[in-house]
Amino acid sequence: GAVVSQHPSWVICKSGTSVKIECRSLDFQATTMFWYRQFPKQSLMLMATSNEGSKATYEQGVEKDKFLINHASLTLSTLTVTSAHPEDSSFYICSAPGTTRREQFFGPGTRLTVL
Amino acid sequence: EDQVTQSPEALRLQEGESSSLNCSYTVSGLRGLFWYRQDPGKGPEFLFTLYSAGEEKEKERLKATLTKKESFLHITAPKPEDSATYLCAVQASVIQGAQKLVFGQGTRLTINP
């Protein structure tokens, strides 16, 4: 199956700072990528759809100015959590559709802890 | 609104004790139903995609089935290494947003040796 990587795998930051998370498709191109957030013992909640060369589409209730998404190439999407606060602490996971566009492959996730 | 409900929330089995996990869904225009396995602190690992009622897929001790309203993940003679959270997700029609997945809350499966 296709491989999706994320970097970093975990990050700890102080309240008020910004954190950037990278999502890469390693062996295929992805014009679309998805960003999810998962709180402890809860399921994945879609935050936004990242589109290569155009603006991201955000789900209802997700602040676009707080969660900045940039999909600059066919293999890289980045999520920047701006002015992070403790309530932003969560597990952030990205995914990308496979070549048939009827599968989705997930990255290993990034654990964000905001102190 | 697309909805996915999984049951039970948690399930403990003895090694070798077969069982089934349920995923009920409400979606307008099902494009696919996905099963994933997620280990603690890791991203979901793809297991199956089912597209139409009556379809079945198997992988080792796992078998997924689909009806018009629900899907089952059957686990036959499970081993401790099958312990994980199993997630069900649906992909709705293009009108609802192509390729977007709506996830259920998952079933935490524990297999005791």
PDB file of C-alpha atoms in Angstrom:
ATOM      1  CA  GLY A   1       0.000   0.000   0.000  1.00  0.00           C
ATOM      2  CA  ALA A   2       0.939   3.662  -0.307  1.00  0.00           C
ATOM      3  CA  VAL A   3       3.043   5.255   2.429  1.00  0.00           C
ATOM      4  CA  VAL A   4       2.271   8.538   4.140  1.00  0.00           C
ATOM      5  CA  SER A   5       4.749  10.045   6.587  1.00  0.00           C
ATOM      6  CA  GLN A   6       4.411  12.812   9.157  1.00  0.00           C
ATOM      7  CA  HIS A   7       6.983  14.965  10.873  1.00  0.00           C
ATOM      8  CA  PRO A   8       7.488  15.442  13.715  1.00  0.00           C
ATOM      9  CA  SER A   9       6.025  12.395  15.446  1.00  0.00           C
ATOM     10  CA  TRP A  10       5.649  14.393  18.636  1.00  0.00           C
ATOM     11  CA  VAL A  11       6.157  17.983  19.710  1.00  0.00           C
ATOM     12  CA  ILE A  12       5.920  19.894  22.979  1.00  0.00           C
ATOM     13  CA  CYS A  13       5.584  23.650  22.864  1.00  0.00           C
ATOM     14  CA  LYS A  14       4.754  26.594  25.072  1.00  0.00           C
ATOM     15  CA  SER A  15       1.386  28.292  24.946  1.00  0.00           C
ATOM     16  CA  GLY A  16       1.308  31.067  22.353  1.00  0.00           C
ATOM     17  CA  THR A  17       3.854  29.571  19.990  1.00  0.00           C
ATOM     18  CA  SER A  18       3.196  28.168  16.523  1.00  0.00           C
ATOM     19  CA  VAL A  19       3.851  24.596  15.459  1.00  0.00           C
ATOM     20  CA  LYS A  20       4.196  23.221  11.932  1.00  0.00           C
ATOM     21  CA  ILE A  21       3.381  19.610  11.077  1.00  0.00           C
ATOM     22  CA  GLU A  22       4.379  18.076   7.738  1.00  0.00           C
ATOM     23  CA  CYS A  23       2.549  15.351   5.846  1.00  0.00           C
ATOM     24  CA  ARG A  24       4.248  13.658   2.897  1.00  0.00           C
ATOM     25  CA  SER A  25       3.137  11.035   0.405  1.00  0.00           C
ATOM     26  CA  LEU A  26       6.308   9.029  -0.120  1.00  0.00           C
ATOM     27  CA  ASP A  27       5.678   6.896  -3.177  1.00  0.00           C
ATOM     28  CA  PHE A  28       2.736   8.543  -4.870  1.00  0.00           C
ATOM     29  CA  GLN A  29       1.345  11.962  -5.667  1.00  0.00           C
ATOM     30  CA  ALA A  30      -1.578  13.415  -3.769  1.00  0.00           C
ATOM     31  CA  THR A  31      -3.455  16.440  -5.052  1.00  0.00           C
ATOM     32  CA  THR A  32      -5.691  16.122  -2.004  1.00  0.00           C
ATOM     33  CA  MET A  33      -4.774  15.393   1.581  1.00  0.00           C
ATOM     34  CA  PHE A  34      -6.888  15.375   4.713  1.00  0.00           C
ATOM     35  CA  TRP A  35      -6.115  16.550   8.236  1.00  0.00           C
ATOM     36  CA  TYR A  36      -7.773  14.922  11.240  1.00  0.00           C
ATOM     37  CA  ARG A  37      -7.643  15.510  14.967  1.00  0.00           C
ATOM     38  CA  GLN A  38      -8.099  12.796  17.558  1.00  0.00           C
ATOM     39  CA  PHE A  39      -8.576  13.410  21.278  1.00  0.00           C
ATOM     40  CA  PRO A  40      -7.852  10.606  23.767  1.00  0.00           C
ATOM     41  CA  LYS A  41     -10.205   7.643  23.445  1.00  0.00           C
ATOM     42  CA  GLN A  42     -12.182   9.434  20.737  1.00  0.00           C
ATOM     43  CA  SER A  43     -12.420   8.853  17.025  1.00  0.00           C
ATOM     44  CA  LEU A  44     -10.945  10.847  14.187  1.00  0.00           C
ATOM     45  CA  MET A  45     -12.575  14.158  13.362  1.00  0.00           C
ATOM     46  CA  LEU A  46     -11.915  15.681   9.965  1.00  0.00           C
ATOM     47  CA  MET A  47     -10.548  19.210  10.265  1.00  0.00           C
ATOM     48  CA  ALA A  48      -9.863  20.200   6.689  1.00  0.00           C
ATOM     49  CA  THR A  49      -9.206  19.077   3.154  1.00  0.00           C
ATOM     50  CA  SER A  50      -5.905  20.246   1.706  1.00  0.00           C
ATOM     51  CA  ASN A  51      -5.851  20.899  -2.048  1.00  0.00           C
ATOM     52  CA  GLU A  52      -2.643  21.255  -4.025  1.00  0.00           C
ATOM     53  CA  GLY A  53      -2.382  24.711  -5.536  1.00  0.00           C
ATOM     54  CA  SER A  54      -5.548  26.086  -3.982  1.00  0.00           C
ATOM     55  CA  LYS A  55      -7.075  26.999  -0.645  1.00  0.00           C
ATOM     56  CA  ALA A  56      -7.935  24.362   1.900  1.00  0.00           C
ATOM     57  CA  THR A  57     -11.533  23.529   2.715  1.00  0.00           C
ATOM     58  CA  TYR A  58     -12.287  23.606   6.438  1.00  0.00           C
ATOM     59  CA  GLU A  59     -14.976  21.673   8.290  1.00  0.00           C
ATOM     60  CA  GLN A  60     -17.601  23.549  10.234  1.00  0.00           C
ATOM     61  CA  GLY A  61     -16.275  24.826  13.554  1.00  0.00           C
ATOM     62  CA  VAL A  62     -12.584  24.671  12.586  1.00  0.00           C
ATOM     63  CA  GLU A  63     -10.863  28.065  12.685  1.00  0.00           C
ATOM     64  CA  LYS A  64      -9.030  28.588   9.410  1.00  0.00           C
ATOM     65  CA  ASP A  65      -6.902  31.381  10.851  1.00  0.00           C
ATOM     66  CA  LYS A  66      -5.721  29.143  13.658  1.00  0.00           C
ATOM     67  CA  PHE A  67      -5.034  26.023  11.622  1.00  0.00           C
ATOM     68  CA  LEU A  68      -3.158  27.150   8.528  1.00  0.00           C
ATOM     69  CA  ILE A  69      -2.847  24.595   5.750  1.00  0.00           C
ATOM     70  CA  ASN A  70      -0.448  24.820   2.821  1.00  0.00           C
ATOM     71  CA  HIS A  71      -0.349  22.209   0.061  1.00  0.00           C
ATOM     72  CA  ALA A  72       2.628  23.475  -1.902  1.00  0.00           C
ATOM     73  CA  SER A  73       3.467  20.359  -3.899  1.00  0.00           C
ATOM     74  CA  LEU A  74       1.978  17.047  -4.988  1.00  0.00           C
ATOM     75  CA  THR A  75       3.669  15.243  -2.119  1.00  0.00           C
ATOM     76  CA  LEU A  76       3.605  17.710   0.779  1.00  0.00           C
ATOM     77  CA  SER A  77       0.938  19.333   2.905  1.00  0.00           C
ATOM     78  CA  THR A  78       1.640  21.284   6.084  1.00  0.00           C
ATOM     79  CA  LEU A  79      -0.581  22.149   9.029  1.00  0.00           C
ATOM     80  CA  THR A  80       0.482  25.075  11.197  1.00  0.00           C
ATOM     81  CA  VAL A  81      -1.182  25.480  14.561  1.00  0.00           C
ATOM     82  CA  THR A  82      -0.836  29.190  15.288  1.00  0.00           C
ATOM     83  CA  SER A  83      -0.748  30.618  18.795  1.00  0.00           C
ATOM     84  CA  ALA A  84      -1.244  27.175  20.261  1.00  0.00           C
ATOM     85  CA  HIS A  85      -3.028  26.758  23.590  1.00  0.00           C
ATOM     86  CA  PRO A  86      -3.362  23.738  25.896  1.00  0.00           C
ATOM     87  CA  GLU A  87      -6.774  22.894  24.426  1.00  0.00           C
ATOM     88  CA  ASP A  88      -5.061  22.361  21.055  1.00  0.00           C
ATOM     89  CA  SER A  89      -3.148  19.430  22.545  1.00  0.00           C
ATOM     90  CA  SER A  90      -4.196  16.428  20.508  1.00  0.00           C
ATOM     91  CA  PHE A  91      -3.121  13.752  18.053  1.00  0.00           C
ATOM     92  CA  TYR A  92      -3.037  15.174  14.518  1.00  0.00           C
ATOM     93  CA  ILE A  93      -3.208  12.704  11.636  1.00  0.00           C
ATOM     94  CA  CYS A  94      -3.095  13.273   7.899  1.00  0.00           C
ATOM     95  CA  SER A  95      -4.269  11.022   5.092  1.00  0.00           C
ATOM     96  CA  ALA A  96      -4.102  10.868   1.326  1.00  0.00           C
ATOM     97  CA  PRO A  97      -6.243   9.039  -1.224  1.00  0.00           C
ATOM     98  CA  GLY A  98      -4.590   6.219  -3.122  1.00  0.00           C
ATOM     99  CA  THR A  99      -4.177   6.155  -6.878  1.00  0.00           C
ATOM    100  CA  THR A 100      -7.635   4.655  -7.366  1.00  0.00           C
ATOM    101  CA  ARG A 101      -9.004   7.472  -5.156  1.00  0.00           C
ATOM    102  CA  ARG A 102     -11.223   4.925  -3.403  1.00  0.00           C
ATOM    103  CA  GLU A 103      -8.731   4.200  -0.623  1.00  0.00           C
ATOM    104  CA  GLN A 104      -7.189   6.445   1.979  1.00  0.00           C
ATOM    105  CA  PHE A 105      -3.838   5.930   3.608  1.00  0.00           C
ATOM    106  CA  PHE A 106      -2.998   7.510   6.928  1.00  0.00           C
ATOM    107  CA  GLY A 107       0.196   8.889   8.344  1.00  0.00           C
ATOM    108  CA  PRO A 108       1.525   7.754  11.732  1.00  0.00           C
ATOM    109  CA  GLY A 109       0.229  10.882  13.472  1.00  0.00           C
ATOM    110  CA  THR A 110       1.793  13.771  15.397  1.00  0.00           C
ATOM    111  CA  ARG A 111       1.270  14.118  19.144  1.00  0.00           C
ATOM    112  CA  LEU A 112       1.072  17.818  20.055  1.00  0.00           C
ATOM    113  CA  THR A 113       1.328  18.854  23.677  1.00  0.00           C
ATOM    114  CA  VAL A 114       0.938  22.536  24.516  1.00  0.00           C
ATOM    115  CA  LEU A 115       2.120  23.535  27.978  1.00  0.00           C
TER     116      LEU A 115
ATOM    117  CA  GLU B   1     -26.120  14.197   7.966  1.00  0.00           C
ATOM    118  CA  ASP B   2     -23.852  11.184   7.544  1.00  0.00           C
ATOM    119  CA  GLN B   3     -23.541   9.112  10.719  1.00  0.00           C
ATOM    120  CA  VAL B   4     -21.576   6.042  11.737  1.00  0.00           C
ATOM    121  CA  THR B   5     -22.191   4.142  14.972  1.00  0.00           C
ATOM    122  CA  GLN B   6     -19.999   1.297  16.150  1.00  0.00           C
ATOM    123  CA  SER B   7     -20.791  -1.289  18.790  1.00  0.00           C
ATOM    124  CA  PRO B   8     -19.739  -2.425  21.224  1.00  0.00           C
ATOM    125  CA  GLU B   9     -17.548   0.412  22.482  1.00  0.00           C
ATOM    126  CA  ALA B  10     -15.174  -2.108  24.038  1.00  0.00           C
ATOM    127  CA  LEU B  11     -14.888  -5.892  23.821  1.00  0.00           C
ATOM    128  CA  ARG B  12     -12.741  -8.335  25.773  1.00  0.00           C
ATOM    129  CA  LEU B  13     -12.291 -11.846  24.426  1.00  0.00           C
ATOM    130  CA  GLN B  14     -10.217 -14.856  25.318  1.00  0.00           C
ATOM    131  CA  GLU B  15      -7.697 -16.009  22.765  1.00  0.00           C
ATOM    132  CA  GLY B  16      -9.508 -18.201  20.247  1.00  0.00           C
ATOM    133  CA  GLU B  17     -12.951 -16.816  21.090  1.00  0.00           C
ATOM    134  CA  SER B  18     -14.561 -15.609  17.857  1.00  0.00           C
ATOM    135  CA  SER B  19     -16.849 -12.581  17.742  1.00  0.00           C
ATOM    136  CA  SER B  20     -18.156  -9.750  15.569  1.00  0.00           C
ATOM    137  CA  LEU B  21     -17.955  -5.971  15.646  1.00  0.00           C
ATOM    138  CA  ASN B  22     -20.828  -3.902  14.278  1.00  0.00           C
ATOM    139  CA  CYS B  23     -20.850  -0.692  12.262  1.00  0.00           C
ATOM    140  CA  SER B  24     -24.223   0.903  11.500  1.00  0.00           C
ATOM    141  CA  TYR B  25     -24.338   3.784   9.088  1.00  0.00           C
ATOM    142  CA  THR B  26     -26.639   6.419   7.679  1.00  0.00           C
ATOM    143  CA  VAL B  27     -25.362   8.084   4.544  1.00  0.00           C
ATOM    144  CA  SER B  28     -26.859   9.423   1.361  1.00  0.00           C
ATOM    145  CA  GLY B  29     -25.035   7.770  -1.505  1.00  0.00           C
ATOM    146  CA  LEU B  30     -22.497   5.315  -0.111  1.00  0.00           C
ATOM    147  CA  ARG B  31     -19.288   5.291  -2.129  1.00  0.00           C
ATOM    148  CA  GLY B  32     -17.433   2.979   0.207  1.00  0.00           C
ATOM    149  CA  LEU B  33     -17.232   1.627   3.741  1.00  0.00           C
ATOM    150  CA  PHE B  34     -13.775   1.341   5.256  1.00  0.00           C
ATOM    151  CA  TRP B  35     -12.373  -0.663   8.131  1.00  0.00           C
ATOM    152  CA  TYR B  36      -9.159   0.400   9.826  1.00  0.00           C
ATOM    153  CA  ARG B  37      -7.114  -0.913  12.708  1.00  0.00           C
ATOM    154  CA  GLN B  38      -5.490   1.593  15.040  1.00  0.00           C
ATOM    155  CA  ASP B  39      -2.867   0.774  17.655  1.00  0.00           C
ATOM    156  CA  PRO B  40      -2.294   3.226  20.542  1.00  0.00           C
ATOM    157  CA  GLY B  41      -0.336   6.303  19.477  1.00  0.00           C
ATOM    158  CA  LYS B  42      -0.340   5.356  15.802  1.00  0.00           C
ATOM    159  CA  GLY B  43      -2.246   6.246  12.668  1.00  0.00           C
ATOM    160  CA  PRO B  44      -5.023   3.991  11.329  1.00  0.00           C
ATOM    161  CA  GLU B  45      -3.918   0.998   9.273  1.00  0.00           C
ATOM    162  CA  PHE B  46      -6.094   0.193   6.275  1.00  0.00           C
ATOM    163  CA  LEU B  47      -7.864  -3.183   6.377  1.00  0.00           C
ATOM    164  CA  PHE B  48     -10.775  -3.285   3.912  1.00  0.00           C
ATOM    165  CA  THR B  49     -13.021  -1.269   1.651  1.00  0.00           C
ATOM    166  CA  LEU B  50     -16.514  -2.543   0.844  1.00  0.00           C
ATOM    167  CA  TYR B  51     -18.580  -0.956  -1.895  1.00  0.00           C
ATOM    168  CA  SER B  52     -21.917  -2.730  -2.221  1.00  0.00           C
ATOM    169  CA  ALA B  53     -24.363  -4.762  -0.136  1.00  0.00           C
ATOM    170  CA  GLY B  54     -23.492  -8.434  -0.102  1.00  0.00           C
ATOM    171  CA  GLU B  55     -19.786  -7.848  -0.591  1.00  0.00           C
ATOM    172  CA  GLU B  56     -17.346  -9.703   1.670  1.00  0.00           C
ATOM    173  CA  LYS B  57     -13.574  -9.418   2.118  1.00  0.00           C
ATOM    174  CA  GLU B  58     -11.149 -11.470   4.169  1.00  0.00           C
ATOM    175  CA  LYS B  59      -7.668 -10.995   5.536  1.00  0.00           C
ATOM    176  CA  GLU B  60      -6.161 -13.601   7.825  1.00  0.00           C
ATOM    177  CA  ARG B  61      -8.501 -13.883  10.850  1.00  0.00           C
ATOM    178  CA  LEU B  62     -10.669 -10.943   9.775  1.00  0.00           C
ATOM    179  CA  LYS B  63     -13.711 -10.948   7.521  1.00  0.00           C
ATOM    180  CA  ALA B  64     -15.779  -7.874   6.683  1.00  0.00           C
ATOM    181  CA  THR B  65     -19.325  -7.957   5.354  1.00  0.00           C
ATOM    182  CA  LEU B  66     -21.701  -5.240   4.198  1.00  0.00           C
ATOM    183  CA  THR B  67     -25.466  -4.779   4.074  1.00  0.00           C
ATOM    184  CA  LYS B  68     -27.469  -1.711   3.139  1.00  0.00           C
ATOM    185  CA  LYS B  69     -27.469  -0.463   6.721  1.00  0.00           C
ATOM    186  CA  GLU B  70     -24.492  -1.994   8.488  1.00  0.00           C
ATOM    187  CA  SER B  71     -21.180  -3.759   8.261  1.00  0.00           C
ATOM    188  CA  PHE B  72     -19.718  -6.477  10.420  1.00  0.00           C
ATOM    189  CA  LEU B  73     -16.103  -7.254  11.130  1.00  0.00           C
ATOM    190  CA  HIS B  74     -15.868 -10.907  12.090  1.00  0.00           C
ATOM    191  CA  ILE B  75     -12.814 -12.040  14.025  1.00  0.00           C
ATOM    192  CA  THR B  76     -12.170 -15.770  13.973  1.00  0.00           C
ATOM    193  CA  ALA B  77      -9.979 -17.410  16.623  1.00  0.00           C
ATOM    194  CA  PRO B  78      -8.316 -14.112  17.596  1.00  0.00           C
ATOM    195  CA  LYS B  79      -4.820 -13.837  19.009  1.00  0.00           C
ATOM    196  CA  PRO B  80      -3.473 -11.277  21.517  1.00  0.00           C
ATOM    197  CA  GLU B  81      -1.818  -9.381  18.650  1.00  0.00           C
ATOM    198  CA  ASP B  82      -5.280  -8.633  17.260  1.00  0.00           C
ATOM    199  CA  SER B  83      -5.845  -6.320  20.226  1.00  0.00           C
ATOM    200  CA  ALA B  84      -6.404  -2.797  18.863  1.00  0.00           C
ATOM    201  CA  THR B  85      -9.122  -0.242  18.181  1.00  0.00           C
ATOM    202  CA  TYR B  86     -11.072  -1.039  15.042  1.00  0.00           C
ATOM    203  CA  LEU B  87     -12.487   1.954  13.209  1.00  0.00           C
ATOM    204  CA  CYS B  88     -15.278   2.007  10.656  1.00  0.00           C
ATOM    205  CA  ALA B  89     -15.690   4.923   8.233  1.00  0.00           C
ATOM    206  CA  VAL B  90     -17.991   5.747   5.342  1.00  0.00           C
ATOM    207  CA  GLN B  91     -17.257   7.688   2.224  1.00  0.00           C
ATOM    208  CA  ALA B  92     -20.290   9.574   0.991  1.00  0.00           C
ATOM    209  CA  SER B  93     -21.298  10.564  -2.501  1.00  0.00           C
ATOM    210  CA  VAL B  94     -19.609  13.275  -4.498  1.00  0.00           C
ATOM    211  CA  ILE B  95     -22.353  15.715  -3.564  1.00  0.00           C
ATOM    212  CA  GLN B  96     -21.464  15.340   0.100  1.00  0.00           C
ATOM    213  CA  GLY B  97     -17.779  15.847  -0.534  1.00  0.00           C
ATOM    214  CA  ALA B  98     -15.846  13.290  -2.486  1.00  0.00           C
ATOM    215  CA  GLN B  99     -13.344  11.163  -0.596  1.00  0.00           C
ATOM    216  CA  LYS B 100     -14.245  12.587   2.798  1.00  0.00           C
ATOM    217  CA  LEU B 101     -14.465   9.902   5.454  1.00  0.00           C
ATOM    218  CA  VAL B 102     -16.838  10.000   8.408  1.00  0.00           C
ATOM    219  CA  PHE B 103     -15.600   7.796  11.233  1.00  0.00           C
ATOM    220  CA  GLY B 104     -17.401   5.892  13.939  1.00  0.00           C
ATOM    221  CA  GLN B 105     -16.132   6.080  17.498  1.00  0.00           C
ATOM    222  CA  GLY B 106     -14.355   2.755  17.245  1.00  0.00           C
ATOM    223  CA  THR B 107     -14.396  -0.555  19.123  1.00  0.00           C
ATOM    224  CA  ARG B 108     -11.504  -1.227  21.518  1.00  0.00           C
ATOM    225  CA  LEU B 109     -10.787  -4.934  21.230  1.00  0.00           C
ATOM    226  CA  THR B 110      -8.702  -6.741  23.831  1.00  0.00           C
ATOM    227  CA  ILE B 111      -7.701 -10.374  23.374  1.00  0.00           C
ATOM    228  CA  ASN B 112      -6.530 -12.044  26.564  1.00  0.00           C
ATOM    229  CA  PRO B 113      -4.026 -14.922  26.265  1.00  0.00           C
TER     230      PRO B 113
END
